[in-house]
Amino acid sequence: MHDFGHDWATLFTLASLGSLLTLTGLEIVLGIDNVIFISIVAGKLPRDLQPRARAIGLSLALIFRIGLLVSITWILGLQKPLISFWGFDATGRDLILFGGGVFLLVKTIGEIAERLRGEEETTGIEVKKISLQRIIWQIVLIDILFSFDSILTAVSMVTNVLIMIGAVIVAMFIMLAFSGKVSDFINRHPTIKMLALTFLLLVAVLLIMDSAHYEVAKLKPYVYVSIGFAFLVELLNMWERNARRKKNKE
């Protein structure tokens, strides 16, 4: 277990406040893919159950992150070689990233395939067949994956565990506050939803590459910038379509 004595002594300083703000912003950025995944899978539930699924999903993510931070020594141990095959040393982190990446890849491809087959729009009866428990388990699996990635990033930036916990809590509450709007926006616009699925597809590939020890840290900014640019272009297209519809009605 971690010794919190030194963390409390250095908590109330300007440097700690700066670290808290920086890490909170980073946690929000790293949590975008988690929010997008939760929004998409929760969108399969009846509308009255969607807020509950998002709240439970993000609450579980918060619990996982705090639990992992408290057992920080074990987390760091995941970066040591666990098994070796064909000259490749795989760590516990590698196995988690690979398994999670494959799960996210299969899940995302399945969602894209449904849309390409025209099965995106479902009736109320079909939606109700998908249980809240099934959605929560999917969210739990992806929470575990993104929690490890998030915490390992935090550990590389800050040594004070209390700052890490504070940043995680603040970031989660911010994401919870906006998750409903993000979910409604994604599910209301089919092109944005396809763009979000494409983003998750890229994230899955990066996770698998990371598990194989490829240097993906330099690739991530390009992926996020590219998706951000594509999102901006789609927003402009939506603006143009709305303006055209209004003009045709006049």
PDB file of C-alpha atoms in Angstrom:
ATOM      1  CA  MET A   1       0.000   0.000   0.000  1.00  0.00           C
ATOM      2  CA  HIS A   2       1.080   3.559  -0.592  1.00  0.00           C
ATOM      3  CA  ASP A   3       2.362   5.797   2.237  1.00  0.00           C
ATOM      4  CA  PHE A   4       0.231   8.965   2.169  1.00  0.00           C
ATOM      5  CA  GLY A   5       2.173  10.873   4.866  1.00  0.00           C
ATOM      6  CA  HIS A   6       4.494  12.673   2.466  1.00  0.00           C
ATOM      7  CA  ASP A   7       1.631  13.315   0.026  1.00  0.00           C
ATOM      8  CA  TRP A   8      -0.362  15.236   2.649  1.00  0.00           C
ATOM      9  CA  ALA A   9       2.703  17.338   3.565  1.00  0.00           C
ATOM     10  CA  THR A  10       3.210  18.516  -0.030  1.00  0.00           C
ATOM     11  CA  LEU A  11      -0.439  18.762  -1.057  1.00  0.00           C
ATOM     12  CA  PHE A  12      -1.209  22.431  -0.322  1.00  0.00           C
ATOM     13  CA  THR A  13       1.372  24.180  -2.505  1.00  0.00           C
ATOM     14  CA  LEU A  14       1.203  26.163  -5.758  1.00  0.00           C
ATOM     15  CA  ALA A  15       3.157  23.424  -7.507  1.00  0.00           C
ATOM     16  CA  SER A  16       0.622  20.845  -6.347  1.00  0.00           C
ATOM     17  CA  LEU A  17      -2.259  23.034  -7.547  1.00  0.00           C
ATOM     18  CA  GLY A  18      -0.613  23.371 -10.963  1.00  0.00           C
ATOM     19  CA  SER A  19      -0.106  19.615 -11.124  1.00  0.00           C
ATOM     20  CA  LEU A  20      -3.741  19.059 -10.137  1.00  0.00           C
ATOM     21  CA  LEU A  21      -5.069  21.339 -12.894  1.00  0.00           C
ATOM     22  CA  THR A  22      -2.727  19.876 -15.516  1.00  0.00           C
ATOM     23  CA  LEU A  23      -3.518  16.292 -14.610  1.00  0.00           C
ATOM     24  CA  THR A  24      -7.267  17.008 -14.448  1.00  0.00           C
ATOM     25  CA  GLY A  25      -7.167  18.368 -17.998  1.00  0.00           C
ATOM     26  CA  LEU A  26      -5.198  15.333 -19.141  1.00  0.00           C
ATOM     27  CA  GLU A  27      -7.640  12.943 -17.442  1.00  0.00           C
ATOM     28  CA  ILE A  28     -10.539  14.633 -19.252  1.00  0.00           C
ATOM     29  CA  VAL A  29      -8.763  14.274 -22.603  1.00  0.00           C
ATOM     30  CA  LEU A  30      -7.896  10.635 -21.890  1.00  0.00           C
ATOM     31  CA  GLY A  31     -11.482  10.032 -20.783  1.00  0.00           C
ATOM     32  CA  ILE A  32     -13.033  11.221 -24.042  1.00  0.00           C
ATOM     33  CA  ASP A  33     -12.805   7.777 -25.624  1.00  0.00           C
ATOM     34  CA  ASN A  34     -14.365   6.266 -22.494  1.00  0.00           C
ATOM     35  CA  VAL A  35     -17.277   8.741 -22.598  1.00  0.00           C
ATOM     36  CA  ILE A  36     -17.797   8.082 -26.320  1.00  0.00           C
ATOM     37  CA  PHE A  37     -17.907   4.316 -25.794  1.00  0.00           C
ATOM     38  CA  ILE A  38     -20.324   4.635 -22.866  1.00  0.00           C
ATOM     39  CA  SER A  39     -22.519   7.008 -24.891  1.00  0.00           C
ATOM     40  CA  ILE A  40     -22.734   4.591 -27.817  1.00  0.00           C
ATOM     41  CA  VAL A  41     -23.478   1.421 -25.835  1.00  0.00           C
ATOM     42  CA  ALA A  42     -25.872   3.227 -23.473  1.00  0.00           C
ATOM     43  CA  GLY A  43     -27.710   4.516 -26.546  1.00  0.00           C
ATOM     44  CA  LYS A  44     -28.959   0.962 -27.132  1.00  0.00           C
ATOM     45  CA  LEU A  45     -31.043   1.153 -23.958  1.00  0.00           C
ATOM     46  CA  PRO A  46     -34.492   2.745 -23.605  1.00  0.00           C
ATOM     47  CA  ARG A  47     -34.087   6.486 -23.191  1.00  0.00           C
ATOM     48  CA  ASP A  48     -35.152   6.469 -19.528  1.00  0.00           C
ATOM     49  CA  LEU A  49     -32.367   3.984 -18.645  1.00  0.00           C
ATOM     50  CA  GLN A  50     -29.564   5.746 -20.512  1.00  0.00           C
ATOM     51  CA  PRO A  51     -28.727   8.322 -17.771  1.00  0.00           C
ATOM     52  CA  ARG A  52     -28.537   5.505 -15.206  1.00  0.00           C
ATOM     53  CA  ALA A  53     -26.171   3.497 -17.424  1.00  0.00           C
ATOM     54  CA  ARG A  54     -23.908   6.525 -17.970  1.00  0.00           C
ATOM     55  CA  ALA A  55     -23.891   7.382 -14.255  1.00  0.00           C
ATOM     56  CA  ILE A  56     -23.121   3.790 -13.228  1.00  0.00           C
ATOM     57  CA  GLY A  57     -20.461   3.463 -15.932  1.00  0.00           C
ATOM     58  CA  LEU A  58     -18.567   6.626 -14.996  1.00  0.00           C
ATOM     59  CA  SER A  59     -18.974   5.909 -11.258  1.00  0.00           C
ATOM     60  CA  LEU A  60     -17.397   2.491 -11.768  1.00  0.00           C
ATOM     61  CA  ALA A  61     -14.600   4.116 -13.747  1.00  0.00           C
ATOM     62  CA  LEU A  62     -13.972   6.468 -10.806  1.00  0.00           C
ATOM     63  CA  ILE A  63     -13.919   3.571  -8.329  1.00  0.00           C
ATOM     64  CA  PHE A  64     -11.518   1.575 -10.522  1.00  0.00           C
ATOM     65  CA  ARG A  65      -9.133   4.512 -10.879  1.00  0.00           C
ATOM     66  CA  ILE A  66      -9.051   5.338  -7.170  1.00  0.00           C
ATOM     67  CA  GLY A  67      -8.603   1.665  -6.292  1.00  0.00           C
ATOM     68  CA  LEU A  68      -5.717   1.366  -8.721  1.00  0.00           C
ATOM     69  CA  LEU A  69      -4.087   4.525  -7.381  1.00  0.00           C
ATOM     70  CA  VAL A  70      -4.255   3.253  -3.799  1.00  0.00           C
ATOM     71  CA  SER A  71      -2.500   0.052  -4.931  1.00  0.00           C
ATOM     72  CA  ILE A  72       0.061   1.999  -6.952  1.00  0.00           C
ATOM     73  CA  THR A  73       2.897  -0.462  -6.221  1.00  0.00           C
ATOM     74  CA  TRP A  74       0.928  -3.267  -7.884  1.00  0.00           C
ATOM     75  CA  ILE A  75       0.208  -1.043 -10.892  1.00  0.00           C
ATOM     76  CA  LEU A  76       3.901  -0.313 -11.371  1.00  0.00           C
ATOM     77  CA  GLY A  77       4.584  -4.045 -11.123  1.00  0.00           C
ATOM     78  CA  LEU A  78       2.425  -4.570 -14.214  1.00  0.00           C
ATOM     79  CA  GLN A  79       5.196  -3.005 -16.275  1.00  0.00           C
ATOM     80  CA  LYS A  80       7.607  -5.836 -15.456  1.00  0.00           C
ATOM     81  CA  PRO A  81       7.911  -8.849 -17.826  1.00  0.00           C
ATOM     82  CA  LEU A  82       5.325 -11.493 -16.967  1.00  0.00           C
ATOM     83  CA  ILE A  83       5.642 -14.078 -19.740  1.00  0.00           C
ATOM     84  CA  SER A  84       7.949 -14.553 -22.712  1.00  0.00           C
ATOM     85  CA  PHE A  85       7.270 -16.140 -26.085  1.00  0.00           C
ATOM     86  CA  TRP A  86       9.259 -16.039 -29.342  1.00  0.00           C
ATOM     87  CA  GLY A  87      11.690 -13.604 -27.761  1.00  0.00           C
ATOM     88  CA  PHE A  88       8.923 -11.160 -26.800  1.00  0.00           C
ATOM     89  CA  ASP A  89       8.608 -10.167 -23.120  1.00  0.00           C
ATOM     90  CA  ALA A  90       4.961  -9.433 -22.328  1.00  0.00           C
ATOM     91  CA  THR A  91       4.059  -7.509 -19.178  1.00  0.00           C
ATOM     92  CA  GLY A  92       0.755  -7.549 -17.322  1.00  0.00           C
ATOM     93  CA  ARG A  93       0.039  -4.157 -18.850  1.00  0.00           C
ATOM     94  CA  ASP A  94       0.654  -5.575 -22.348  1.00  0.00           C
ATOM     95  CA  LEU A  95      -1.832  -8.393 -21.802  1.00  0.00           C
ATOM     96  CA  ILE A  96      -4.491  -6.001 -20.471  1.00  0.00           C
ATOM     97  CA  LEU A  97      -4.003  -3.566 -23.352  1.00  0.00           C
ATOM     98  CA  PHE A  98      -4.086  -6.367 -25.927  1.00  0.00           C
ATOM     99  CA  GLY A  99      -7.220  -8.003 -24.514  1.00  0.00           C
ATOM    100  CA  GLY A 100      -8.963  -4.657 -24.132  1.00  0.00           C
ATOM    101  CA  GLY A 101      -7.883  -3.528 -27.586  1.00  0.00           C
ATOM    102  CA  VAL A 102      -9.268  -6.688 -29.184  1.00  0.00           C
ATOM    103  CA  PHE A 103     -12.553  -6.324 -27.261  1.00  0.00           C
ATOM    104  CA  LEU A 104     -12.903  -2.689 -28.314  1.00  0.00           C
ATOM    105  CA  LEU A 105     -11.963  -3.546 -31.906  1.00  0.00           C
ATOM    106  CA  VAL A 106     -14.539  -6.358 -32.174  1.00  0.00           C
ATOM    107  CA  LYS A 107     -17.235  -4.282 -30.447  1.00  0.00           C
ATOM    108  CA  THR A 108     -16.622  -1.244 -32.664  1.00  0.00           C
ATOM    109  CA  ILE A 109     -16.511  -3.248 -35.894  1.00  0.00           C
ATOM    110  CA  GLY A 110     -19.783  -4.878 -34.863  1.00  0.00           C
ATOM    111  CA  GLU A 111     -21.388  -1.462 -34.284  1.00  0.00           C
ATOM    112  CA  ILE A 112     -20.155  -0.180 -37.661  1.00  0.00           C
ATOM    113  CA  ALA A 113     -21.394  -3.354 -39.392  1.00  0.00           C
ATOM    114  CA  GLU A 114     -24.867  -2.846 -37.885  1.00  0.00           C
ATOM    115  CA  ARG A 115     -25.005   0.665 -39.281  1.00  0.00           C
ATOM    116  CA  LEU A 116     -23.800  -0.443 -42.725  1.00  0.00           C
ATOM    117  CA  ARG A 117     -26.512  -3.120 -42.765  1.00  0.00           C
ATOM    118  CA  GLY A 118     -29.102  -0.483 -41.898  1.00  0.00           C
ATOM    119  CA  GLU A 119     -29.831  -1.977 -38.483  1.00  0.00           C
ATOM    120  CA  GLU A 120     -29.038   1.190 -36.548  1.00  0.00           C
ATOM    121  CA  GLU A 121     -32.636   2.275 -36.092  1.00  0.00           C
ATOM    122  CA  THR A 122     -34.383  -0.180 -33.792  1.00  0.00           C
ATOM    123  CA  THR A 123     -37.919  -0.346 -32.552  1.00  0.00           C
ATOM    124  CA  GLY A 124     -38.823   0.156 -28.917  1.00  0.00           C
ATOM    125  CA  ILE A 125     -39.361  -3.597 -28.431  1.00  0.00           C
ATOM    126  CA  GLU A 126     -35.925  -4.430 -29.853  1.00  0.00           C
ATOM    127  CA  VAL A 127     -34.237  -1.842 -27.656  1.00  0.00           C
ATOM    128  CA  LYS A 128     -35.817  -3.250 -24.486  1.00  0.00           C
ATOM    129  CA  LYS A 129     -34.340  -6.698 -25.196  1.00  0.00           C
ATOM    130  CA  ILE A 130     -30.899  -5.307 -24.401  1.00  0.00           C
ATOM    131  CA  SER A 131     -30.591  -5.481 -20.617  1.00  0.00           C
ATOM    132  CA  LEU A 132     -29.038  -2.806 -18.438  1.00  0.00           C
ATOM    133  CA  GLN A 133     -26.806  -5.487 -16.865  1.00  0.00           C
ATOM    134  CA  ARG A 134     -25.358  -6.434 -20.255  1.00  0.00           C
ATOM    135  CA  ILE A 135     -24.544  -2.820 -21.057  1.00  0.00           C
ATOM    136  CA  ILE A 136     -23.016  -2.277 -17.597  1.00  0.00           C
ATOM    137  CA  TRP A 137     -20.717  -5.299 -18.040  1.00  0.00           C
ATOM    138  CA  GLN A 138     -19.490  -3.926 -21.352  1.00  0.00           C
ATOM    139  CA  ILE A 139     -18.868  -0.579 -19.684  1.00  0.00           C
ATOM    140  CA  VAL A 140     -17.033  -2.293 -16.803  1.00  0.00           C
ATOM    141  CA  LEU A 141     -14.673  -4.066 -19.211  1.00  0.00           C
ATOM    142  CA  ILE A 142     -13.816  -0.885 -21.068  1.00  0.00           C
ATOM    143  CA  ASP A 143     -13.506   1.034 -17.771  1.00  0.00           C
ATOM    144  CA  ILE A 144     -10.868  -1.417 -16.573  1.00  0.00           C
ATOM    145  CA  LEU A 145      -8.928  -0.989 -19.808  1.00  0.00           C
ATOM    146  CA  PHE A 146      -9.004   2.802 -19.874  1.00  0.00           C
ATOM    147  CA  SER A 147      -8.345   2.980 -16.120  1.00  0.00           C
ATOM    148  CA  PHE A 148      -4.986   1.249 -16.492  1.00  0.00           C
ATOM    149  CA  ASP A 149      -3.978   3.504 -19.368  1.00  0.00           C
ATOM    150  CA  SER A 150      -5.102   6.619 -17.482  1.00  0.00           C
ATOM    151  CA  ILE A 151      -3.403   5.724 -14.202  1.00  0.00           C
ATOM    152  CA  LEU A 152      -0.103   4.733 -15.803  1.00  0.00           C
ATOM    153  CA  THR A 153      -0.081   8.091 -17.596  1.00  0.00           C
ATOM    154  CA  ALA A 154      -0.791   9.907 -14.316  1.00  0.00           C
ATOM    155  CA  VAL A 155       1.994   8.004 -12.519  1.00  0.00           C
ATOM    156  CA  SER A 156       4.480   9.119 -15.168  1.00  0.00           C
ATOM    157  CA  MET A 157       3.576  12.781 -14.534  1.00  0.00           C
ATOM    158  CA  VAL A 158       2.901  13.147 -10.779  1.00  0.00           C
ATOM    159  CA  THR A 159       4.303  11.397  -7.701  1.00  0.00           C
ATOM    160  CA  ASN A 160       1.693  12.616  -5.192  1.00  0.00           C
ATOM    161  CA  VAL A 161      -1.102  10.031  -5.143  1.00  0.00           C
ATOM    162  CA  LEU A 162      -3.541  12.449  -3.470  1.00  0.00           C
ATOM    163  CA  ILE A 163      -3.149  14.827  -6.420  1.00  0.00           C
ATOM    164  CA  MET A 164      -3.834  11.938  -8.791  1.00  0.00           C
ATOM    165  CA  ILE A 165      -6.969  10.964  -6.864  1.00  0.00           C
ATOM    166  CA  GLY A 166      -8.158  14.589  -6.770  1.00  0.00           C
ATOM    167  CA  ALA A 167      -7.609  14.975 -10.516  1.00  0.00           C
ATOM    168  CA  VAL A 168      -9.473  11.754 -11.260  1.00  0.00           C
ATOM    169  CA  ILE A 169     -12.438  12.772  -9.081  1.00  0.00           C
ATOM    170  CA  VAL A 170     -12.713  16.274 -10.591  1.00  0.00           C
ATOM    171  CA  ALA A 171     -12.340  14.940 -14.159  1.00  0.00           C
ATOM    172  CA  MET A 172     -14.995  12.273 -13.583  1.00  0.00           C
ATOM    173  CA  PHE A 173     -17.526  14.748 -12.201  1.00  0.00           C
ATOM    174  CA  ILE A 174     -16.934  17.038 -15.201  1.00  0.00           C
ATOM    175  CA  MET A 175     -17.370  14.143 -17.628  1.00  0.00           C
ATOM    176  CA  LEU A 176     -20.491  12.967 -15.778  1.00  0.00           C
ATOM    177  CA  ALA A 177     -21.968  16.472 -16.018  1.00  0.00           C
ATOM    178  CA  PHE A 178     -21.474  16.605 -19.789  1.00  0.00           C
ATOM    179  CA  SER A 179     -21.885  12.913 -20.679  1.00  0.00           C
ATOM    180  CA  GLY A 180     -25.625  13.274 -21.222  1.00  0.00           C
ATOM    181  CA  LYS A 181     -25.226  16.111 -23.716  1.00  0.00           C
ATOM    182  CA  VAL A 182     -22.393  14.275 -25.476  1.00  0.00           C
ATOM    183  CA  SER A 183     -24.483  11.094 -25.667  1.00  0.00           C
ATOM    184  CA  ASP A 184     -27.574  12.898 -26.994  1.00  0.00           C
ATOM    185  CA  PHE A 185     -25.497  14.744 -29.586  1.00  0.00           C
ATOM    186  CA  ILE A 186     -23.774  11.577 -30.822  1.00  0.00           C
ATOM    187  CA  ASN A 187     -26.973   9.520 -30.993  1.00  0.00           C
ATOM    188  CA  ARG A 188     -28.942  12.348 -32.618  1.00  0.00           C
ATOM    189  CA  HIS A 189     -26.512  12.760 -35.528  1.00  0.00           C
ATOM    190  CA  PRO A 190     -25.714   9.538 -37.477  1.00  0.00           C
ATOM    191  CA  THR A 191     -22.629  10.994 -39.184  1.00  0.00           C
ATOM    192  CA  ILE A 192     -21.162  12.085 -35.845  1.00  0.00           C
ATOM    193  CA  LYS A 193     -21.840   8.624 -34.439  1.00  0.00           C
ATOM    194  CA  MET A 194     -19.975   6.996 -37.333  1.00  0.00           C
ATOM    195  CA  LEU A 195     -17.109   9.428 -36.754  1.00  0.00           C
ATOM    196  CA  ALA A 196     -17.087   8.491 -33.057  1.00  0.00           C
ATOM    197  CA  LEU A 197     -16.997   4.790 -33.954  1.00  0.00           C
ATOM    198  CA  THR A 198     -14.092   5.435 -36.315  1.00  0.00           C
ATOM    199  CA  PHE A 199     -12.281   7.176 -33.465  1.00  0.00           C
ATOM    200  CA  LEU A 200     -12.817   4.154 -31.190  1.00  0.00           C
ATOM    201  CA  LEU A 201     -11.562   1.909 -33.987  1.00  0.00           C
ATOM    202  CA  LEU A 202      -8.313   3.890 -34.130  1.00  0.00           C
ATOM    203  CA  VAL A 203      -8.020   3.789 -30.338  1.00  0.00           C
ATOM    204  CA  ALA A 204      -8.398  -0.010 -30.407  1.00  0.00           C
ATOM    205  CA  VAL A 205      -5.637  -0.335 -33.012  1.00  0.00           C
ATOM    206  CA  LEU A 206      -3.354   1.938 -30.957  1.00  0.00           C
ATOM    207  CA  LEU A 207      -3.979  -0.169 -27.838  1.00  0.00           C
ATOM    208  CA  ILE A 208      -3.020  -3.361 -29.679  1.00  0.00           C
ATOM    209  CA  MET A 209       0.070  -1.679 -31.130  1.00  0.00           C
ATOM    210  CA  ASP A 210       1.001  -0.409 -27.668  1.00  0.00           C
ATOM    211  CA  SER A 211       0.723  -3.936 -26.262  1.00  0.00           C
ATOM    212  CA  ALA A 212       3.204  -5.058 -28.942  1.00  0.00           C
ATOM    213  CA  HIS A 213       5.671  -2.371 -27.738  1.00  0.00           C
ATOM    214  CA  TYR A 214       5.258  -0.056 -30.706  1.00  0.00           C
ATOM    215  CA  GLU A 215       5.924   3.591 -29.895  1.00  0.00           C
ATOM    216  CA  VAL A 216       2.365   4.896 -30.085  1.00  0.00           C
ATOM    217  CA  ALA A 217       2.859   7.903 -27.798  1.00  0.00           C
ATOM    218  CA  LYS A 218       3.968   9.961 -30.785  1.00  0.00           C
ATOM    219  CA  LEU A 219       1.048   8.733 -32.888  1.00  0.00           C
ATOM    220  CA  LYS A 220      -1.723   9.605 -30.405  1.00  0.00           C
ATOM    221  CA  PRO A 221      -1.554  13.398 -30.920  1.00  0.00           C
ATOM    222  CA  TYR A 222      -1.908  12.904 -34.692  1.00  0.00           C
ATOM    223  CA  VAL A 223      -4.929  10.642 -34.163  1.00  0.00           C
ATOM    224  CA  TYR A 224      -6.644  13.097 -31.815  1.00  0.00           C
ATOM    225  CA  VAL A 225      -5.894  16.091 -34.056  1.00  0.00           C
ATOM    226  CA  SER A 226      -7.107  14.230 -37.151  1.00  0.00           C
ATOM    227  CA  ILE A 227     -10.351  13.182 -35.488  1.00  0.00           C
ATOM    228  CA  GLY A 228     -10.795  16.696 -34.128  1.00  0.00           C
ATOM    229  CA  PHE A 229     -10.344  18.153 -37.604  1.00  0.00           C
ATOM    230  CA  ALA A 230     -12.796  15.627 -39.086  1.00  0.00           C
ATOM    231  CA  PHE A 231     -15.277  16.528 -36.334  1.00  0.00           C
ATOM    232  CA  LEU A 232     -14.913  20.223 -37.181  1.00  0.00           C
ATOM    233  CA  VAL A 233     -15.496  19.524 -40.882  1.00  0.00           C
ATOM    234  CA  GLU A 234     -18.623  17.506 -40.061  1.00  0.00           C
ATOM    235  CA  LEU A 235     -19.941  20.325 -37.858  1.00  0.00           C
ATOM    236  CA  LEU A 236     -19.518  22.711 -40.796  1.00  0.00           C
ATOM    237  CA  ASN A 237     -21.344  20.242 -43.060  1.00  0.00           C
ATOM    238  CA  MET A 238     -24.188  20.006 -40.537  1.00  0.00           C
ATOM    239  CA  TRP A 239     -24.341  23.803 -40.365  1.00  0.00           C
ATOM    240  CA  GLU A 240     -24.492  23.971 -44.164  1.00  0.00           C
ATOM    241  CA  ARG A 241     -27.264  21.347 -44.356  1.00  0.00           C
ATOM    242  CA  ASN A 242     -29.345  23.149 -41.746  1.00  0.00           C
ATOM    243  CA  ALA A 243     -28.904  26.469 -43.533  1.00  0.00           C
ATOM    244  CA  ARG A 244     -29.931  24.856 -46.834  1.00  0.00           C
ATOM    245  CA  ARG A 245     -33.060  23.298 -45.278  1.00  0.00           C
ATOM    246  CA  LYS A 246     -34.080  26.631 -43.775  1.00  0.00           C
ATOM    247  CA  LYS A 247     -33.560  28.361 -47.110  1.00  0.00           C
ATOM    248  CA  ASN A 248     -35.660  25.757 -48.948  1.00  0.00           C
ATOM    249  CA  LYS A 249     -38.520  26.229 -46.482  1.00  0.00           C
ATOM    250  CA  GLU A 250     -38.611  29.976 -47.138  1.00  0.00           C
TER     251      GLU A 250
END
